[in-house]
PDB file of C-alpha atoms in Angstrom:
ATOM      1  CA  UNK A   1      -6.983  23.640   4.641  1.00 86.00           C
ATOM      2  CA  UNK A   2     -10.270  22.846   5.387  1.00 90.00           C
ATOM      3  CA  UNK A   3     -11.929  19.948   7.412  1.00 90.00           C
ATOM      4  CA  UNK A   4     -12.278  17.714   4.346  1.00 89.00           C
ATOM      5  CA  UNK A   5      -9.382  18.407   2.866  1.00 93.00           C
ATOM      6  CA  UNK A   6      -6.968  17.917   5.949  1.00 93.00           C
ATOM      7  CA  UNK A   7      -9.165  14.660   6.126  1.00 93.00           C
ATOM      8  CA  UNK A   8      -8.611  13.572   2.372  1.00 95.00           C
ATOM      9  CA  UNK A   9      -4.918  14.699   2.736  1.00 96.00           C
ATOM     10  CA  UNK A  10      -4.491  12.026   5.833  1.00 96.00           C
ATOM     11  CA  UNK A  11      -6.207   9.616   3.954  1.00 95.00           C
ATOM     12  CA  UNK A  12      -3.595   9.888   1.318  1.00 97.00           C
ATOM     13  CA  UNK A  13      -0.237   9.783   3.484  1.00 97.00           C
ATOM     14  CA  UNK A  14      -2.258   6.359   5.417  1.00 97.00           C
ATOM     15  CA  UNK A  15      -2.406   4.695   2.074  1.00 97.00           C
ATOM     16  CA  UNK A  16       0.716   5.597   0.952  1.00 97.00           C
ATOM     17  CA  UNK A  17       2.014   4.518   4.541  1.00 98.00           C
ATOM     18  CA  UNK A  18       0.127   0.988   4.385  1.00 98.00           C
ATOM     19  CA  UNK A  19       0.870  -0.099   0.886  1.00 97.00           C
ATOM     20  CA  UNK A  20       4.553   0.531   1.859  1.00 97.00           C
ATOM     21  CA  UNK A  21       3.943  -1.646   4.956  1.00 98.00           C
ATOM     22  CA  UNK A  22       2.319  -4.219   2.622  1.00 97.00           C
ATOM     23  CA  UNK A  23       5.999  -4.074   0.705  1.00 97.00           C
ATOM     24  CA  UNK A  24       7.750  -4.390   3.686  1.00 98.00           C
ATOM     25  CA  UNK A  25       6.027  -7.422   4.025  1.00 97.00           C
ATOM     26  CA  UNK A  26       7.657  -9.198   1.732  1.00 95.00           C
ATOM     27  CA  UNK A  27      11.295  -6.853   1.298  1.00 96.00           C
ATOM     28  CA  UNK A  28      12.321  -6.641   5.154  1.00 97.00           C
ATOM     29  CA  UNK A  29      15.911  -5.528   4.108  1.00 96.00           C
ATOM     30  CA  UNK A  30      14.923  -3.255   2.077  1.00 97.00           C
ATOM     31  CA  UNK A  31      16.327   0.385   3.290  1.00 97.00           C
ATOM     32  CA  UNK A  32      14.819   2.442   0.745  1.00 96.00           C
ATOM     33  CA  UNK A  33      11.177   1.208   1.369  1.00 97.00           C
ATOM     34  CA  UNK A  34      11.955   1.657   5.105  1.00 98.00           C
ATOM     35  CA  UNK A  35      13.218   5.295   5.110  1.00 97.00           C
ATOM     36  CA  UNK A  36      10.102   6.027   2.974  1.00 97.00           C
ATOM     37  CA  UNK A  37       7.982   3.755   5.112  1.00 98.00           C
ATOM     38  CA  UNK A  38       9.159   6.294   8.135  1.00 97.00           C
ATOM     39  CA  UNK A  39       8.886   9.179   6.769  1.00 96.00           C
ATOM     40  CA  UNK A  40       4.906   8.645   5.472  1.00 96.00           C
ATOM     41  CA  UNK A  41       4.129   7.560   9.002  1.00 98.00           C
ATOM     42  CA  UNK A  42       5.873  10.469  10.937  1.00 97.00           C
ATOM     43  CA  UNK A  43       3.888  13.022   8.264  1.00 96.00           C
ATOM     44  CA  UNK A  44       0.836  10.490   9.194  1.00 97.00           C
ATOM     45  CA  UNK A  45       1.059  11.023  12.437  1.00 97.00           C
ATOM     46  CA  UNK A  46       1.486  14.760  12.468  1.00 96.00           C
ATOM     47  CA  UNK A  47      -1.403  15.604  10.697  1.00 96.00           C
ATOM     48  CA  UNK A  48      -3.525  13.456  12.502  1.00 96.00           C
ATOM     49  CA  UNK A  49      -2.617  14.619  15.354  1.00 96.00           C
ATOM     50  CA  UNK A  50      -3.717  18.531  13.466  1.00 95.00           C
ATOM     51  CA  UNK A  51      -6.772  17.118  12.945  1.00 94.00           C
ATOM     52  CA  UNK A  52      -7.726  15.920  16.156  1.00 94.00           C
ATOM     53  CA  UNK A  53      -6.805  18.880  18.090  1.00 93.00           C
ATOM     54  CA  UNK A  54      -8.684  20.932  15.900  1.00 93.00           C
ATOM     55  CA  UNK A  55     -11.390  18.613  14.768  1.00 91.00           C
ATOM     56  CA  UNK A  56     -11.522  16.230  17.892  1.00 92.00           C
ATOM     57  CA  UNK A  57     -10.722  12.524  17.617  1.00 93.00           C
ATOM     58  CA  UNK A  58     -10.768  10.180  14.722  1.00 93.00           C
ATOM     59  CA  UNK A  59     -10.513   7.245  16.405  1.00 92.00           C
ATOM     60  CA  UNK A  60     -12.116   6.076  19.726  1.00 93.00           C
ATOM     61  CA  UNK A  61      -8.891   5.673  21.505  1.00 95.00           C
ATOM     62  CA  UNK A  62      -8.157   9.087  20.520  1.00 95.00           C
ATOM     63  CA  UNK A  63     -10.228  10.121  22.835  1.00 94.00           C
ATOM     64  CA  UNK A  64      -8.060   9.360  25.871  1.00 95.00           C
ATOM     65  CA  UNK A  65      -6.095  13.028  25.080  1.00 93.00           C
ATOM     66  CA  UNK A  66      -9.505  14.731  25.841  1.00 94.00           C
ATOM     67  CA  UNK A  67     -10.666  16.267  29.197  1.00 94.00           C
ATOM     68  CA  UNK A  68     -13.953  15.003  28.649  1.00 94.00           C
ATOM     69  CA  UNK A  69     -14.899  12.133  26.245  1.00 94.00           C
ATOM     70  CA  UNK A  70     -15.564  13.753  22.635  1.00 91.00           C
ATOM     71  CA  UNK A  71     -16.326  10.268  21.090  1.00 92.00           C
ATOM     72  CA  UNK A  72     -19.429  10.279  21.144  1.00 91.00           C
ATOM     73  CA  UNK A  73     -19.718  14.227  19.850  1.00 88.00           C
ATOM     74  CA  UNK A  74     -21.039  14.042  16.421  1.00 79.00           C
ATOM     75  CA  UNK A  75     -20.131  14.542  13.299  1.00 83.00           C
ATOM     76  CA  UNK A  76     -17.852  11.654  13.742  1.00 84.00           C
ATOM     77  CA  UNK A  77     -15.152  11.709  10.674  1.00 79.00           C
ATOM     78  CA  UNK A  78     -16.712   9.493   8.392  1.00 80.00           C
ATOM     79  CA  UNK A  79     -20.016  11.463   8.167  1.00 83.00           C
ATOM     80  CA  UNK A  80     -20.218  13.794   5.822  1.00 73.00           C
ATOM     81  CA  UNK A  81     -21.880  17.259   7.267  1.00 67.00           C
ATOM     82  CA  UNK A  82     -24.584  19.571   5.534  1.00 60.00           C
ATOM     83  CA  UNK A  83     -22.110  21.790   3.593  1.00 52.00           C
ATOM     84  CA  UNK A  84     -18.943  18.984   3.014  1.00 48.00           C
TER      85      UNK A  84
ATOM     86  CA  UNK B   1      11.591 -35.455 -23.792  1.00 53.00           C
ATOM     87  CA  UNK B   2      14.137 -38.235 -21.969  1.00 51.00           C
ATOM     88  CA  UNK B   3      13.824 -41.967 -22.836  1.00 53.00           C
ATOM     89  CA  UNK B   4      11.108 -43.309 -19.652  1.00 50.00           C
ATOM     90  CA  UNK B   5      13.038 -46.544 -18.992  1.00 51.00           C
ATOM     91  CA  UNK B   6      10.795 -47.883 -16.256  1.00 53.00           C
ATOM     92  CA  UNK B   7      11.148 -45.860 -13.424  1.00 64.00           C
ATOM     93  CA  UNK B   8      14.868 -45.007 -14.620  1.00 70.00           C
ATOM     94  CA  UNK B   9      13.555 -41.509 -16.106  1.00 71.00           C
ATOM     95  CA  UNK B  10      15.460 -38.358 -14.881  1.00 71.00           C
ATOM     96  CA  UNK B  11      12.891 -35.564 -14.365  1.00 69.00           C
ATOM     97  CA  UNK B  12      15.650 -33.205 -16.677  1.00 69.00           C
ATOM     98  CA  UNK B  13      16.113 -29.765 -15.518  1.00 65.00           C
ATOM     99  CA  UNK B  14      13.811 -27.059 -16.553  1.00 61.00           C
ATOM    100  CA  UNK B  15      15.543 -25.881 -20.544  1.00 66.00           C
ATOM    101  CA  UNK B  16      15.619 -22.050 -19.237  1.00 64.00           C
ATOM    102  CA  UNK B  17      17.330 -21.011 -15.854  1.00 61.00           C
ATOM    103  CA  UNK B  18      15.819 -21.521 -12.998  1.00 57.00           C
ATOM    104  CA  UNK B  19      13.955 -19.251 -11.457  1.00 56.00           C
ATOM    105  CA  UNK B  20      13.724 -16.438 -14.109  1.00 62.00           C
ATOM    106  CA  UNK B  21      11.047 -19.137 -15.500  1.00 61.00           C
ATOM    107  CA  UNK B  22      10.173 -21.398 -12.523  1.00 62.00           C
ATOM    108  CA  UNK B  23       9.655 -25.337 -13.000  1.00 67.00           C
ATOM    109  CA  UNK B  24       6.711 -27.032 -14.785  1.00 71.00           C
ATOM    110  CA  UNK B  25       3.769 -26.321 -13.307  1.00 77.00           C
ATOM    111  CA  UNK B  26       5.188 -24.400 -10.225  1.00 74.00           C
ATOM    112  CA  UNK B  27       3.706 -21.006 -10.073  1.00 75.00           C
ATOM    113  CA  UNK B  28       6.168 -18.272  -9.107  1.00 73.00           C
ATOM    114  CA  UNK B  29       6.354 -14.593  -8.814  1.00 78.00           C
ATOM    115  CA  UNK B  30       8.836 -12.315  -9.398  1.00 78.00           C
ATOM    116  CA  UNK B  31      10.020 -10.635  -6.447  1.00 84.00           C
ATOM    117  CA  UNK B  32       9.067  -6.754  -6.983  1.00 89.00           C
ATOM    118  CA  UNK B  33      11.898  -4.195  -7.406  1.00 89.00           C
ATOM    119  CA  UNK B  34      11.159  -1.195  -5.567  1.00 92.00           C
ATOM    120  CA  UNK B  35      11.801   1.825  -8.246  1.00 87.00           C
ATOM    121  CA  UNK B  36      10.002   4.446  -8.701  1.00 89.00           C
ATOM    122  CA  UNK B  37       6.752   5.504  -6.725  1.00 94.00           C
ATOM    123  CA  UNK B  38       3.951   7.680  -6.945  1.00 95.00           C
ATOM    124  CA  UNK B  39       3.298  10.685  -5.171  1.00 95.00           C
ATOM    125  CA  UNK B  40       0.451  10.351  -2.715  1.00 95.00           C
ATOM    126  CA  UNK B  41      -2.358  11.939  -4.511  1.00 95.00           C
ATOM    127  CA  UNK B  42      -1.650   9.472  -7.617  1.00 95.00           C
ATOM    128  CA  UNK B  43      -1.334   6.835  -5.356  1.00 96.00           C
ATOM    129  CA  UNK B  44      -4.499   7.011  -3.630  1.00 96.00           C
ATOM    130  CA  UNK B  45      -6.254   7.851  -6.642  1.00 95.00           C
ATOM    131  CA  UNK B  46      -4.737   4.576  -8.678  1.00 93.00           C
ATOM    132  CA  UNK B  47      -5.247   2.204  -5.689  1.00 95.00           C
ATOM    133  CA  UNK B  48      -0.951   1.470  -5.810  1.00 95.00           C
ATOM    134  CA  UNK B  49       2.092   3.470  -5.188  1.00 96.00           C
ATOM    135  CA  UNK B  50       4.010   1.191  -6.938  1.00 94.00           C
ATOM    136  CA  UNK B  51       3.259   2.090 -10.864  1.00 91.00           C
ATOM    137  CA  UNK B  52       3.973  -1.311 -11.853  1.00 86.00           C
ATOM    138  CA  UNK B  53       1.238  -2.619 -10.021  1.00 89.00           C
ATOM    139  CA  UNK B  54      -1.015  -0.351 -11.594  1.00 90.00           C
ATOM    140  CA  UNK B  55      -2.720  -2.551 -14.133  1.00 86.00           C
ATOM    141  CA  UNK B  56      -6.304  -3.651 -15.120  1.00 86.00           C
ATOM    142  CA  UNK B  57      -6.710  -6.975 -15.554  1.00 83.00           C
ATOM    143  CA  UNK B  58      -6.854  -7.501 -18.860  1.00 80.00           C
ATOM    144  CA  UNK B  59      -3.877  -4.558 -19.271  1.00 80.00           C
ATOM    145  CA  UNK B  60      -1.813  -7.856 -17.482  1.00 77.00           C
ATOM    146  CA  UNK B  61      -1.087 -10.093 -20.496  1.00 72.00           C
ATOM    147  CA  UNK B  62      -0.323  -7.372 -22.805  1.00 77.00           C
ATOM    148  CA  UNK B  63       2.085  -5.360 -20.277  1.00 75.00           C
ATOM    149  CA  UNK B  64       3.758  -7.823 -18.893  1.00 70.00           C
ATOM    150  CA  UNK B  65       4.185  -9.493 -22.245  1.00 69.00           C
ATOM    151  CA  UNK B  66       6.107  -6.582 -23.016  1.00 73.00           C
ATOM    152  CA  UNK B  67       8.179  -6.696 -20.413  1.00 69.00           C
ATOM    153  CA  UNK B  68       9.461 -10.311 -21.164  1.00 65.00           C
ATOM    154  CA  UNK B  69       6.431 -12.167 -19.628  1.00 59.00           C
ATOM    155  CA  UNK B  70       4.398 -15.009 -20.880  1.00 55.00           C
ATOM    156  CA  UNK B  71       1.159 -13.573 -21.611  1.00 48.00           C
ATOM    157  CA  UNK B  72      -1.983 -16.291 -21.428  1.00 51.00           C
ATOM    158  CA  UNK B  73      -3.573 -15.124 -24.702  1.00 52.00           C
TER     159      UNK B  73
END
Protein backbone atom coordinates (compact mmCIF):
# COMPACT_ATOMS: atom_id res chain seq x y z
CA UNK A 1 0.00 0.00 0.00
CA UNK A 2 1.28 3.14 -0.70
CA UNK A 3 1.43 6.48 1.31
CA UNK A 4 -1.88 7.73 -0.09
CA UNK A 5 -3.56 4.86 -0.08
CA UNK A 6 -2.79 3.69 3.61
CA UNK A 7 -3.88 7.43 4.17
CA UNK A 8 -7.28 7.18 2.17
CA UNK A 9 -7.77 3.66 3.74
CA UNK A 10 -7.60 5.39 7.47
CA UNK A 11 -9.70 7.96 6.35
CA UNK A 12 -12.30 5.42 5.57
CA UNK A 13 -12.26 3.16 8.87
CA UNK A 14 -12.36 7.10 10.88
CA UNK A 15 -15.58 7.80 9.11
CA UNK A 16 -16.98 4.67 9.40
CA UNK A 17 -15.80 4.81 13.18
CA UNK A 18 -17.41 8.43 13.77
CA UNK A 19 -20.71 8.06 12.06
CA UNK A 20 -21.12 4.94 14.30
CA UNK A 21 -20.22 7.17 17.29
CA UNK A 22 -22.76 9.71 15.95
CA UNK A 23 -25.39 6.51 16.28
CA UNK A 24 -24.31 5.74 19.49
CA UNK A 25 -25.34 8.99 20.29
CA UNK A 26 -28.63 8.52 20.22
CA UNK A 27 -28.86 4.20 20.61
CA UNK A 28 -26.57 3.78 23.86
CA UNK A 29 -27.97 0.17 24.35
CA UNK A 30 -27.48 -0.74 21.31
CA UNK A 31 -24.91 -3.91 21.22
CA UNK A 32 -24.69 -4.35 17.65
CA UNK A 33 -23.63 -0.68 16.88
CA UNK A 34 -21.17 -1.07 19.82
CA UNK A 35 -19.35 -4.29 18.76
CA UNK A 36 -19.07 -2.61 15.31
CA UNK A 37 -18.26 0.72 16.90
CA UNK A 38 -15.11 -1.36 18.53
CA UNK A 39 -14.07 -3.11 16.06
CA UNK A 40 -13.70 0.14 13.39
CA UNK A 41 -11.74 1.87 16.11
CA UNK A 42 -9.30 -1.02 17.06
CA UNK A 43 -8.66 -1.41 12.93
CA UNK A 44 -8.45 2.65 13.28
CA UNK A 45 -6.05 2.57 15.54
CA UNK A 46 -3.82 -0.06 14.04
CA UNK A 47 -3.31 1.43 10.93
CA UNK A 48 -2.65 4.64 12.20
CA UNK A 49 -0.38 3.59 14.22
CA UNK A 50 1.30 1.78 10.48
CA UNK A 51 1.26 4.95 9.24
CA UNK A 52 3.00 6.86 11.69
CA UNK A 53 5.80 4.57 12.21
CA UNK A 54 6.40 4.47 8.72
CA UNK A 55 5.24 7.85 7.62
CA UNK A 56 5.84 9.84 10.96
CA UNK A 57 2.98 11.47 12.87
CA UNK A 58 -0.41 12.57 11.79
CA UNK A 59 -1.27 14.40 14.51
CA UNK A 60 0.82 16.81 16.71
CA UNK A 61 0.47 14.79 19.80
CA UNK A 62 1.70 11.98 17.86
CA UNK A 63 4.71 13.25 18.07
CA UNK A 64 5.38 12.44 21.73
CA UNK A 65 6.42 8.55 20.42
CA UNK A 66 9.35 10.24 18.51
CA UNK A 67 13.01 10.64 19.71
CA UNK A 68 13.14 13.90 18.27
CA UNK A 69 10.09 16.09 17.35
CA UNK A 70 9.00 15.13 13.62
CA UNK A 71 6.05 17.66 13.71
CA UNK A 72 7.32 20.07 12.22
CA UNK A 73 9.09 17.69 9.30
CA UNK A 74 7.23 18.38 6.20
CA UNK A 75 5.12 16.95 4.11
CA UNK A 76 2.67 17.03 6.90
CA UNK A 77 -0.39 14.49 5.94
CA UNK A 78 -2.69 16.77 4.51
CA UNK A 79 -0.28 18.09 1.81
CA UNK A 80 -0.27 16.50 -1.10
CA UNK A 81 3.55 15.84 -2.45
CA UNK A 82 4.94 16.28 -6.13
CA UNK A 83 4.10 12.74 -7.37
CA UNK A 84 0.67 11.94 -4.94
CA UNK B 1 -63.81 18.31 15.45
CA UNK B 2 -65.38 18.29 19.33
CA UNK B 3 -68.21 20.72 20.26
CA UNK B 4 -65.88 24.08 21.89
CA UNK B 5 -68.27 24.66 24.82
CA UNK B 6 -66.43 27.59 26.35
CA UNK B 7 -63.40 26.44 27.68
CA UNK B 8 -65.12 22.87 28.24
CA UNK B 9 -63.35 21.54 24.88
CA UNK B 10 -61.29 18.28 25.27
CA UNK B 11 -58.15 18.61 23.09
CA UNK B 12 -59.27 14.71 21.66
CA UNK B 13 -56.49 12.38 21.15
CA UNK B 14 -54.54 12.36 18.01
CA UNK B 15 -57.12 9.77 15.37
CA UNK B 16 -53.84 7.51 14.60
CA UNK B 17 -51.61 5.99 17.46
CA UNK B 18 -49.45 7.85 19.06
CA UNK B 19 -46.25 8.10 18.23
CA UNK B 20 -46.12 6.20 14.86
CA UNK B 21 -47.71 9.76 13.77
CA UNK B 22 -46.83 12.22 16.57
CA UNK B 23 -49.45 14.99 17.79
CA UNK B 24 -50.55 18.09 15.80
CA UNK B 25 -47.96 20.12 15.11
CA UNK B 26 -45.26 18.24 17.20
CA UNK B 27 -42.41 17.32 15.02
CA UNK B 28 -41.00 13.85 15.68
CA UNK B 29 -38.53 11.47 14.29
CA UNK B 30 -38.45 8.07 14.03
CA UNK B 31 -35.89 6.50 16.01
CA UNK B 32 -33.40 4.77 13.36
CA UNK B 33 -33.16 0.94 13.26
CA UNK B 34 -29.74 -0.09 12.87
CA UNK B 35 -29.84 -2.81 9.81
CA UNK B 36 -27.77 -3.09 7.38
CA UNK B 37 -24.50 -0.96 6.75
CA UNK B 38 -22.15 -0.16 4.20
CA UNK B 39 -18.81 -1.27 3.80
CA UNK B 40 -16.27 1.46 4.37
CA UNK B 41 -15.34 2.43 0.93
CA UNK B 42 -19.25 2.99 0.12
CA UNK B 43 -19.56 4.67 3.16
CA UNK B 44 -17.05 7.24 2.80
CA UNK B 45 -17.82 7.69 -0.68
CA UNK B 46 -21.85 8.27 0.08
CA UNK B 47 -21.18 10.52 3.13
CA UNK B 48 -23.43 7.62 5.49
CA UNK B 49 -22.94 4.11 6.53
CA UNK B 50 -26.31 3.80 7.23
CA UNK B 51 -28.04 3.31 3.55
CA UNK B 52 -31.14 4.72 4.74
CA UNK B 53 -29.68 7.90 5.35
CA UNK B 54 -28.39 8.04 2.03
CA UNK B 55 -30.80 10.38 0.34
CA UNK B 56 -30.74 13.71 -1.65
CA UNK B 57 -32.99 16.02 -0.63
CA UNK B 58 -35.45 16.02 -2.90
CA UNK B 59 -35.02 11.84 -3.10
CA UNK B 60 -36.76 12.51 0.76
CA UNK B 61 -40.46 12.93 -0.07
CA UNK B 62 -40.56 10.36 -2.66
CA UNK B 63 -38.55 7.58 -0.53
CA UNK B 64 -39.87 7.98 2.45
CA UNK B 65 -43.32 8.24 0.96
CA UNK B 66 -42.73 4.85 -0.01
CA UNK B 67 -41.90 3.66 2.98
CA UNK B 68 -45.21 4.79 4.73
CA UNK B 69 -44.18 8.49 5.23
CA UNK B 70 -46.01 11.66 4.62
CA UNK B 71 -44.31 13.19 1.82
CA UNK B 72 -44.68 17.33 1.66
CA UNK B 73 -45.47 17.41 -2.08
Amino acid sequence: MTKQEKLLELQKYNFAAYDLLLFLDTHPEDKTGFAMFRDMVEKMKRLKAEYEEQYGPLEPYSAAKFDTFKWLESPWPWEKEGNA
Amino acid sequence: MSENNNGGCKPSPPSCPYPSCGCLGYGYVPIQQLDCVYDIDSALMSGTLFPDLDLTIDEYGSVCKSWGGVSGD
